[in-house]
C-alpha cells in the first residue's frame, strides 16, 4: 500500500468529521469510519505509520488511527 | 408501428375519480370523467375505426374516421376529441356513419399504394385494417396526381421514411412533440403540398431528430419502419424484458421472428418509461450478435502469450486452480472479485457470494465505486437508506426541479422526456452544472437559473443555497423539528448561517454570481414541491459524499421529502447499479446494506450459505489496485466491467493488473481489461439470460431470455461453475431460486419473487409484509433511520488545482448515442453519430492557443496525456474544458488523477487540471463507415 495515499485519505476523513464536531467526537467518528470501511491491511499500515510518529497525519487523524490500534 | 401485441384504446386514460355512465350502441358504460367516447367504447370492446388517434398521444380529431352520432346533438363529432357525458346515448354504427367513413377511407387510399401485400407492416398496417373495418371494397377515383413517387428518406441508420405511404395523420409529429419533446418533425406545406418533414424540409439525418423511435412507433402505416423489420420481416411474438443500458431501466418488448430479434419496442405498460425509449435501448442492441463477441473460453499463462481456446471445463478448472494457488501462496485475502452493474441482481449476488463464501474474504466491489458510491454513503447517513427517495412519475407533481451534475437529455433521455413535459406544463427549472447542458435552453424548456459553477465547487454552492434559505427565514422549521435530529440541526444551522457560506463569500470560488444563487435558493425553498435530481457531476469529486449530504440537508431544511413531487434522486448511470449495490456488492456490506461486522447478521448468512464469514470489510477497487502494486493482492475475477478503461489514471490501473498472477475477465467482448487477463470467460448479453435489474427508482423488473446464450451459459451459471470448481457448491436451476435466497436474507426484498414480478410487472423495494406491492415514495412520516441527520458540510477545495502549467479544468460526461466506455454502442451504427470523443473548449481559450474547431490537440494532466480533436463551443465556460469517455483511443482516463471522495474512494473524474495545446501527433483512426463495413464483412453481410 502506498502510505502517502493512506495518509491523505485518513486526513480527508478526519477533516470532514472535525469540521462539524468537537475534537473527541471527531476522533471517534474517524476511528469508526476507518474501522467500518478500511480493509485490515490498510488499517495495519496506517497504524504502523501513526505509531512511528505519523508526521503527515493531522491531529484528529493521528488520534483516530492510534485509537484503532 | 406499435408493438405487435399492444391493445390500443385510442386516447390516453383520464385522471379523474368521478365516474360517468353513458350508453354506447345500447350498452351501458361507466368510465372516469374526461374519458373520450373512443376510449369508453374500446373499454367496452366496441372498436371505433380511427387513424390519427392512438393511446399514447392526446386526441387530434384530424382523420374523421372515428365519427359517431350522439342522440340530441347535431352532426358527427369525432369520438377521440369528444369526452363522455352522463346519460348521453352514442351510436358508433349506422348507414350514414359508415358511408361517411368509407368516403374518408377512399380518399386516403386514393393516394396510397393499393396492394396490401406490398405493405411492409403486414397485417399490422392500421390503414389496411381500417379499410377492411369500414368495408371499403372498391375505389371510385381514377388515378391522378399523387405522392407515390416521392423519394424514400433512408438517411437514419435505423429506420426509413417513405412519404408515399404517409397519410399525414401527424402521429409522428405529435409523438416527437408530446412524448419525446424534441419538436424535430412538422407537417410542412398546405393542402396537397403537405408533407411530413424532419426539421425544415430536411432529411432525418440532417434534422434535430434524436432517433428515439417515438415517431416510428406512432406511425399507423409502413411509412416509418425499422430497417431491421424491412430486412428480417414482421415479428411473430414478443417477450417483455428490461433494457440493458442506463439506470432508467425501460421496459421493452423484444419482438422476435423465429429465434431472431426483429426489433425492440418500448412497453406501453412499463412504469419507468410508459412506452417511450431512446436511441440506445430502441435501436442499439445489435452489439449482442456483433462478430466481435468471443464465444469460446480462453486461457494463457502470461499476458504476453497468445490466447488459447479451451473447453469451458478447462478454463474454469484453470481459473479455480490459479485462485487457490495464489491464496495458498499469498494468503486468503490475496484475491477478490468485481461484480457488474450491467449484469442481473442474481448474477451480482452470486459473484459477491463467491468472494465471501468461496474465496473466504470480503474483497468484493462493484463499478458503483467509481460512480455512485457517495450516494450510498450520503443518503444512508442522512436518511437511513442509500437510494433515491421517489419514483420517476413523482416529477409529474414537482413545481421546481433542480438538476445538478446530471445531463438527463444525454444520459437518461427517457426520464428527461418526462421531466421536459413537466417543465412545459409549468414547472420551474434550476440547473447547476459547469456546462450549459441542453436543458439550460432548448425548444420549450429553459432553466430559470443556470448556476454555471467551477468544477469542484458543488458543496460551496449547495451550502450557499442553504445559507440563503435559513437566513431569509425560508426554512421549514416545523418539518425539521418533527423529522430531524435536533442537536445536529442546531450545529448545522450555526455552521450554515456563518458568513463564509453566504453566496457573496463563495462567489469567487464558485464563479456563480451571488444573486443567481440567492434566486435559485428562494425558488427551491418556495416550491412548494421541489425535487433534486443529480448525477455523477455530484458524486465523482473529492467531496462527493459531502455534496450528497448537502443536498439531503437542502431537502430536509425545506421539508421536501416524504411525498410525491419532492425528494433527492440519483440518476444512476448503469442499468443495474442500484441492484448490484442492493445485493451486497460493497466490501463492507452484505445484502440490504448491512455491515459485515454484525455477528447476528453474519450468523443468518452463515446458516444459509453453510460457511464461516469474514467479519472485516474487504478491499475497495482502488485499494485492490494499490494492494496489487505492493504485492499483497494477486488475483481478480471481473464480471462485466472494464476497469482498464473506466477507472481513473489508466497507467496506474494497468500496472496493478499487470502485477496480478490471475485475472479472470468474464465479459461479452475482449475489452481493454482483457489485455491483462489470463482467463477469458465468454459472457451473455441481457437478451440471453433470465434475471432482474433494479433501476434508479428502486424498481425491480424482470429480464427475460429471448435467445439462447451464444456461448452456451448465462453468466450466473458461469459463476456457479467457478464456485463449484473452487470447492464451494452453488446449485441453482433458475435465477428465481437466487432471488428467493436474496429475499430470504434481505428484509427490504422479503416480498420479492418472480411470481410477484410476473404478476405486477415490477416492484419498488422495500417490498415486504409492510409493503407487499413495494414502496413508491420513501420516508413518508419518518425516515428509515428514524430522524434525519443534518451534518455539517464544510466546503473543502479539491487538491487538484490549476497552475501555470495546467491552467484549465477538465470535466467529463456522456453523449446521447454512446454509453459509458462504449463497449456496446461502439459496436452499433451509433458510431455514425459519435465516432470519437472530442474536447470542448471555449472560443476564448481556443483562440489563445491557436486552436480551431476540429484541430487535433494534446490534452495533458499531471497523470498523463492523450490526443483528441477540439470542439470549440460556448457550452463550456472559459477555463473549463470537457470531454466524453466513450472511446478507448481517446484515453480520457489516461489524464484523470487518483484523487477520490473522502468517504468512499469514488474517483474525482470531474476535476482534472490540464493543459491543451495544438499537436501534430495525428492518430490514425477508422471512419464510421469503415467500422460498420468491417463488422458487416465479418458476418458475411
JSON list of C-alpha atoms in Angstrom, two decimals, chain A residues 1-2 5 8-9 12-13 15-17 19-21 33-43 45, chain B residues 333 363 377 549 588 595 616-620 623 626-627 630 632 792 794 796 799 899-900 902-903 905:
[
{"chain": "A", "resi": 1, "resn": "UNK", "atom": "CA", "xyz": [0.00, 0.00, 0.00]},
{"chain": "A", "resi": 2, "resn": "UNK", "atom": "CA", "xyz": [1.15, 3.50, -0.73]},
{"chain": "A", "resi": 5, "resn": "UNK", "atom": "CA", "xyz": [-2.09, 7.70, -0.21]},
{"chain": "A", "resi": 8, "resn": "UNK", "atom": "CA", "xyz": [-4.13, 11.58, 2.52]},
{"chain": "A", "resi": 9, "resn": "UNK", "atom": "CA", "xyz": [-7.32, 9.53, 2.77]},
{"chain": "A", "resi": 12, "resn": "UNK", "atom": "CA", "xyz": [-9.63, 13.79, 4.39]},
{"chain": "A", "resi": 13, "resn": "UNK", "atom": "CA", "xyz": [-11.88, 11.68, 6.61]},
{"chain": "A", "resi": 15, "resn": "UNK", "atom": "CA", "xyz": [-11.17, 16.82, 8.11]},
{"chain": "A", "resi": 16, "resn": "UNK", "atom": "CA", "xyz": [-14.81, 16.07, 7.34]},
{"chain": "A", "resi": 17, "resn": "UNK", "atom": "CA", "xyz": [-15.68, 14.99, 10.86]},
{"chain": "A", "resi": 19, "resn": "UNK", "atom": "CA", "xyz": [-15.42, 20.39, 10.64]},
{"chain": "A", "resi": 20, "resn": "UNK", "atom": "CA", "xyz": [-18.71, 19.58, 12.35]},
{"chain": "A", "resi": 21, "resn": "UNK", "atom": "CA", "xyz": [-17.83, 18.05, 15.67]},
{"chain": "A", "resi": 33, "resn": "UNK", "atom": "CA", "xyz": [-15.14, 5.23, 9.68]},
{"chain": "A", "resi": 34, "resn": "UNK", "atom": "CA", "xyz": [-11.72, 3.62, 9.33]},
{"chain": "A", "resi": 35, "resn": "UNK", "atom": "CA", "xyz": [-12.92, 0.50, 11.11]},
{"chain": "A", "resi": 36, "resn": "UNK", "atom": "CA", "xyz": [-16.07, 0.26, 9.02]},
{"chain": "A", "resi": 37, "resn": "UNK", "atom": "CA", "xyz": [-14.59, 0.95, 5.59]},
{"chain": "A", "resi": 38, "resn": "UNK", "atom": "CA", "xyz": [-10.89, 0.14, 5.59]},
{"chain": "A", "resi": 39, "resn": "UNK", "atom": "CA", "xyz": [-9.63, -3.38, 4.99]},
{"chain": "A", "resi": 40, "resn": "UNK", "atom": "CA", "xyz": [-7.38, -4.68, 7.79]},
{"chain": "A", "resi": 41, "resn": "UNK", "atom": "CA", "xyz": [-4.11, -4.40, 5.83]},
{"chain": "A", "resi": 42, "resn": "UNK", "atom": "CA", "xyz": [-4.85, -0.71, 5.19]},
{"chain": "A", "resi": 43, "resn": "UNK", "atom": "CA", "xyz": [-5.53, -0.20, 8.88]},
{"chain": "A", "resi": 45, "resn": "UNK", "atom": "CA", "xyz": [-0.24, 0.14, 7.62]},
{"chain": "B", "resi": 333, "resn": "UNK", "atom": "CA", "xyz": [-7.02, -12.01, 1.20]},
{"chain": "B", "resi": 363, "resn": "UNK", "atom": "CA", "xyz": [-12.70, -8.33, -1.28]},
{"chain": "B", "resi": 377, "resn": "UNK", "atom": "CA", "xyz": [-22.78, 6.80, 1.90]},
{"chain": "B", "resi": 549, "resn": "UNK", "atom": "CA", "xyz": [-25.18, 15.19, 2.35]},
{"chain": "B", "resi": 588, "resn": "UNK", "atom": "CA", "xyz": [-18.23, -3.80, 3.89]},
{"chain": "B", "resi": 595, "resn": "UNK", "atom": "CA", "xyz": [-22.38, -4.21, 7.74]},
{"chain": "B", "resi": 616, "resn": "UNK", "atom": "CA", "xyz": [-13.77, -7.44, 8.38]},
{"chain": "B", "resi": 617, "resn": "UNK", "atom": "CA", "xyz": [-14.51, -5.12, 5.43]},
{"chain": "B", "resi": 618, "resn": "UNK", "atom": "CA", "xyz": [-12.70, -6.04, 2.24]},
{"chain": "B", "resi": 619, "resn": "UNK", "atom": "CA", "xyz": [-10.73, -4.02, -0.29]},
{"chain": "B", "resi": 620, "resn": "UNK", "atom": "CA", "xyz": [-12.44, -1.47, -2.50]},
{"chain": "B", "resi": 623, "resn": "UNK", "atom": "CA", "xyz": [-7.47, -0.38, -2.74]},
{"chain": "B", "resi": 626, "resn": "UNK", "atom": "CA", "xyz": [-2.84, -0.32, -4.55]},
{"chain": "B", "resi": 627, "resn": "UNK", "atom": "CA", "xyz": [-2.54, -3.72, -2.86]},
{"chain": "B", "resi": 630, "resn": "UNK", "atom": "CA", "xyz": [2.55, -3.73, -3.11]},
{"chain": "B", "resi": 632, "resn": "UNK", "atom": "CA", "xyz": [-0.43, -8.44, -1.35]},
{"chain": "B", "resi": 792, "resn": "UNK", "atom": "CA", "xyz": [-22.06, 19.96, 8.73]},
{"chain": "B", "resi": 794, "resn": "UNK", "atom": "CA", "xyz": [-17.79, 22.29, 5.14]},
{"chain": "B", "resi": 796, "resn": "UNK", "atom": "CA", "xyz": [-13.00, 21.91, 1.17]},
{"chain": "B", "resi": 799, "resn": "UNK", "atom": "CA", "xyz": [-6.26, 19.27, -4.05]},
{"chain": "B", "resi": 899, "resn": "UNK", "atom": "CA", "xyz": [-7.89, 11.92, -6.14]},
{"chain": "B", "resi": 900, "resn": "UNK", "atom": "CA", "xyz": [-11.01, 10.44, -4.62]},
{"chain": "B", "resi": 902, "resn": "UNK", "atom": "CA", "xyz": [-13.02, 11.11, 1.27]},
{"chain": "B", "resi": 903, "resn": "UNK", "atom": "CA", "xyz": [-15.69, 8.64, 2.39]},
{"chain": "B", "resi": 905, "resn": "UNK", "atom": "CA", "xyz": [-12.78, 6.42, -2.63]}
]
